[in-house]
Structure formats: C-alpha cells, structure tokens
C-alpha cells in the first residue's frame, strides 16, 4: 500500500493506493465524520463494486445509493439534480459524507454535488478507472458540462480522502484503460522526464495491467499532480500545465458530442497537436514526437484529429475554452521533455498549421 | 456616503452605502478586472434601474444582461441555467464580472452562478431592496431552492463589492420594504441592544423612508453582519445566530410554497416563535415580546403562523433544515435582548408549545 498527501493547508488530504482496499473499513472510517453516507455511482460500476464498498460501511445508520446512468453525456445539471433529490428525500444533513464510486464523470459530479449541497459537505473519491485514479480524482476540480462547453459549471472542492484500489482496474474495458494511459503519459511529458523513460521501459507491463507496475504509475502520477496542485490550487497559473493536450482535446469532445470520444482519447490526439505545435515553434524535435507516437500506438490511442473535423471546428470550439483570457488563446506547450509552459501569444497561423499536420481539414 | 469593510483576509471587500451611486462609474470600476460584464437582474428592477447602471459601464467592450422572472418561486437550478446559457453563448471567460442588480433572489442566484461559472468568476452585489441591502447581499451565502428545501443548493462565495444605493428604496413596494424591516429588527435582537433602542425611537422615520435614517440603519446592520461573518465565514458556529427566526420562517416559506410569504414576512413570524420559545425557556420576559410585537405591528408584519399550518407542518419542514445536525434540531434563541445563542437540545414539547402559542394548529 502506498500513501501520499496532497498538501493544501486545512484542505490537505491523503491518497491511499493499493489492493483489497474497497471492502476494508479501516481506510474509510477515519474520514467519515457523521452518521449519514450517500454513495454516488453508476449502472456499470454498481454491479461490480457496490457490495464490496457497502461491506466496509455496515456500521453506519444510513447509507443511501444514487445510481446514475453511465457516460460523459449524462454529466449535466439535470443528472446532478438527481443526487440532490436523493439527499433531500433521505434528509441528509450537513454532516453527511458523499462517496464517489466510479470514474471521472461520477467523481466530478459527486464532488460538485458535495460542494453545493447545503453549501458544502464532505466527500470521498473512490476512483475505479485508471483515468480517475491518476488524474480526475485528485486536485479538487469538480463540475458538469454545458451543451456549449465541457466542465463549464463547477467548483474547486477537495475530497477528504482518495482511495484508489488497483483491483478495480481488472474489470476496466480496454478502451477505458487506454484512455487512462494517455494521462499517465501526460505527466511524463509535462513535468517528469525520468517517469517518461520509465513508461517507455514498462509500457508492456502497464498494458498487461501488471498490478505492481500500475500501483507505481498511479502513485507517481498522483505525486506529480499533488505537487502541481499544491502550488496553485485554483489554477491562477502553474496548474494550467495539467491541461497539456486538453484545449485541443476538449474541442474534439465538444464537436464530436460528449461521449463519442473518451476524454483520454481526445487528450491523446490533443497532446500530439500540442507536441506538433511545440515542434513548429522550435522547442522540441521530431524525435520526441516519434517516441510519444510509439507509446500511443502501443496503447491503441488516436494521434490525429477526427476525420470529419476542420480547422475552423477547432478554432471555434477553443474560443469558449476556459483557457481563453481576454480574447487570447492560452495553450500549454513543451519547452522540452518534462518541461511544460503556458503560452498565450502563439501565432494563429502556427496553430492552424499544427492542426492541419495532425489531420484537421 | 458610508463605507465599511467585510474582513475576510484575501476575500475582504467593501460595502459602499449612499445616494446617487448607481450611475457613477467611480464606485464600480476599481472592482472590475476584465473587459466583460454580465448584469443579472429581473423584469421588475430592469425597467427602473438598468439604464442607470449601464451608464456607468459605458467604457466596457461587452456588457450583457440576463433578465430573470421576478420572485422566489424562480430561484431554481433551471433559472440558474439561463445565466450559464447567456455567459456561454456570449463567450464570457474567466475574467468576466457578474453584477447582481436586484433583491435577494437575484443576488443569491447571480452569486451562485459566479461561484460555479468556470469554477468561479468575480461578482458584485448591487442590492435594490432593503432586505438585500441589510442582509442577503453581505456575507457570501449564495444558492437556489430545491422543492424540498430552501437554499439547499449553493456555495459560500464572496462578492468583490457591495454597492447599496438608498435611492433604489424609493420605488420599493410597501410589502417588500416591510419585509426588510424584519431583518433590521433581527440585528437589534441578536447582537445590538443599542441599535434595537434606536429602531424603537426611529421606526416612524424608517417607515416613512427617511434617507438619513435608512442609510444609518443599513450601515449599522451591515457592520453587525460583517462582524459576525468575519468571525465564522462558513457557518461552523457563531454565524448561525444570523438565522434567528429563520428555521421557523423557512418552514413557513416551504409549506406555503416559495413566494406566497415574502422571506422577511416569514422571518418576522419566525422571530416571534423563537422569542416565545426563549420566553418559555425562561430567558426573556414578556416585556420584550411586547416591544417586538409593537415594532412588527407598525411595520405591518405578521406575528403568527399562517392560519392553515399545523404543528406537524412545522416539525416536518424543520427536519430538513440545514440547522439539523445528526437528528438534533438546532435553534437560535435569545439569552437576552441583543444576545443570541445556538441551542440544539430544546425539548420538543417546548417547541410545540411555542408553535401553538403562535397560532399553529
């Protein structure tokens, strides 16, 4: 079992990573203050892991469950309201604890519900996908989508605990697993060159879901993320590097319709676009792109724009991205492998060239 | 012009109170960071004060307006979404500033929209009702109602500025004005005995809307509230005294249907219930109730339960109140005039007796 801490003053919290954590009450109990619990999960995860989680919570008076439909297309204010309905119908009070059991969508919605219910109650992340374990469950970004933009409605709200059980990855569909690998590669690229080299050496072990390799990678990604988040909780500056590949990726998700491309898939293609742009700006050389492409190919991740997207689609969608400040498009590019920078004066024609080189029409 | 500061560290902000403030850009401009502004108002206030406010904002590139329907019954997630629609359609980014022009409902919704839009943008309160000026615009409580409970979905989120223009009170309907007087009386009761005596001496001047008397009262209420809020921003403890009369009042609002009783009217009746309960507990004597009743009568405010409400209606509605912690009903009672306390062990039969004495069936 690995344990690390996200250092955010009075909002600090631990991340516990290991096997056989789910049914073991000792990990959860110290972080539950009251007598009420509401588990938020979805129709796919519930049949697999809900009973195990409930076993560890048998000592509580009241454990309710909200089972949401599965998928990014349900990450809406309407679905969020179903959580509030249950909390109010079941008379949950300010001392209740919400537990997110599922992937990024469940975690983001459960966290946002916790941020808003009675102006804020406790919540715990129990991420069951690789993407959620290495990225979305850590750092306190919560929210829902709007038809006009991803994650446009939300809050910075930190969990009391993240409990990442490696065993839940055994049932993860290959496509979802690969989507998580995209974010793992991201950490190497933006801030951790030694980890990037480790991934290159261990990509086969990761893809065959070797538990030790996975636990190492999750731990390393969480440490990298915790450090970035601790230095800039509300994304005033440095935290933005975590969005490497995401501005392009969000455009793909928005134009394709949420859910058609998985988030990690869109990020994979988006990272190639950001790398291509970094190359055009003279910051990284072709060799790095070859190395990243090789990893993405092994993980069966996309490296190009969807065939039906034009440059205009991208530019239009990116205009509403949260990274736009006073009309300037803010992009995360690489200075070098393991060294990302935030840039808001990239020439428009270079962005267009990079998009075209990556298959946008 | 009066100016005071709400001291909340990096979230501190000024309250400016006076006349002819609305159309004067010098008050707003220092608190607007970007080039985008979105004014949230309602169909009643817009025809009266929107043009004046816009006059002071003529130097900005982009000023959008969201006009909501008027009334507590529209304080919902659905109405909130109309604000997000406009912000996204008009491509507002993280540097935008939302301005709430209106009463408590507009302020609560605009503030909550600001808390959630792109995980938090700036907002300014321009309260145009007495209730909003003395209470709801100060302190950072934002949110919307749920069919099962008032203000159950929301955030603690502080404005950058509160601009209270006394001139907007000249057009306030009598019933709304009286509702605000209920909250003014509340401050005297819970924490400011000298102010309570001042209100008794100046109630006629207040009710005739004498501008000097009003400015004094608004300033005094805001100072009292600022002090309470500064000591307990997120209502972990002491701030709860601001809810004097509100637990009973919320029950009235919920059972009657939001909007049939104005918030201040429900608080007036709720304060009499809390006072009666304090009297039954032996903490205050009948003389104080007589004094409060005299003020409420002059202001034409209700002092009794709605005729159609039973004791069970109250107990049922109060069970979901945010002041319920682990099954215990938390009530604000008076130790003495100007000295409120939070109590969570009031005997149920005393609560019932107080409700009956105040007209509940």
XYZ file of C-alpha atoms in Angstrom, chain A residues 33-36 77-78 80-81 84-85 88-89 91-95 108 112 115-120 140-143 146-149 151-157 234-236 316-327, chain B residues 33-36 77-78 80-81 84-85 88-89 91-95 108 112 115-120 140-143 146-149 151-157 234-236 316-327:
110
model
C -17.475 12.477 10.393
C -21.221 11.899 10.735
C -23.669 9.034 10.651
C -25.017 9.581 7.131
C -27.070 19.801 -14.251
C -30.126 17.552 -14.696
C -26.707 16.408 -10.740
C -30.184 17.239 -9.538
C -29.819 16.470 -4.649
C -33.237 14.780 -4.885
C -33.147 15.804 0.380
C -35.685 12.993 0.179
C -32.936 14.044 4.762
C -29.185 14.158 4.619
C -27.795 16.994 6.730
C -24.572 18.976 6.743
C -22.636 16.188 8.434
C -16.743 15.162 -10.943
C -19.745 19.120 -7.332
C -19.589 21.327 -2.968
C -23.145 22.646 -3.401
C -25.311 20.548 -1.097
C -26.181 22.791 1.852
C -23.225 24.914 0.657
C -20.712 22.131 1.178
C -10.500 19.139 -6.442
C -11.781 20.042 -9.873
C -15.467 19.172 -9.891
C -18.325 20.070 -12.203
C -22.939 22.531 -20.581
C -24.024 21.963 -24.186
C -21.689 24.829 -25.097
C -18.615 23.713 -23.178
C -16.756 21.451 -17.321
C -18.057 24.994 -17.644
C -20.098 24.751 -14.429
C -18.309 23.582 -11.335
C -16.247 24.277 -8.253
C -12.804 23.770 -6.814
C -13.664 21.442 -3.965
C -7.310 27.384 -8.110
C -5.403 27.471 -11.382
C -4.178 31.044 -11.174
C -14.468 27.903 -32.934
C -14.654 25.364 -30.084
C -11.430 26.608 -28.489
C -12.774 30.159 -28.279
C -15.025 29.190 -25.352
C -12.362 27.151 -23.620
C -11.638 28.195 -20.029
C -8.083 28.853 -21.117
C -9.184 31.859 -23.174
C -8.382 35.079 -21.313
C -9.436 38.418 -22.791
C -9.545 37.012 -26.299
C -10.825 43.287 -13.591
C -11.573 42.297 -17.190
C -13.389 43.679 -20.175
C -16.530 41.544 -19.921
C -31.466 25.371 -10.894
C -33.452 25.847 -14.119
C -29.736 29.496 -12.890
C -29.054 27.671 -16.133
C -24.995 29.999 -17.801
C -26.624 29.917 -21.251
C -21.537 30.707 -22.735
C -23.436 31.971 -25.771
C -18.385 33.652 -24.691
C -17.664 35.100 -21.284
C -14.319 33.921 -19.959
C -12.789 33.607 -16.505
C -12.064 37.326 -16.261
C -28.339 34.722 -4.429
C -24.109 31.184 -7.150
C -19.293 30.724 -7.894
C -19.857 27.963 -10.466
C -19.171 29.532 -13.850
C -15.815 28.165 -14.984
C -15.347 27.241 -11.302
C -15.527 30.843 -10.126
C -21.368 35.375 0.685
C -24.282 32.997 1.056
C -25.432 32.167 -2.446
C -27.687 29.478 -3.855
C -34.994 22.839 -4.141
C -38.656 21.745 -3.997
C -37.744 20.018 -0.719
C -35.887 22.864 0.961
C -31.280 27.381 -0.206
C -30.339 23.720 -0.150
C -28.035 24.049 -3.178
C -25.428 26.761 -3.062
C -21.989 27.993 -2.148
C -20.210 30.344 0.203
C -18.870 32.825 -2.293
C -18.665 29.180 6.613
C -21.115 28.900 9.490
C -19.158 26.441 11.588
C -41.801 18.048 9.346
C -40.403 21.005 7.381
C -37.792 21.804 10.030
C -36.386 18.280 9.890
C -34.681 19.038 6.559
C -33.458 22.446 7.644
C -29.700 22.980 7.322
C -29.635 23.604 11.046
C -30.395 19.940 11.733
C -27.217 18.126 12.764
C -27.314 14.395 13.397
C -31.014 14.436 14.092
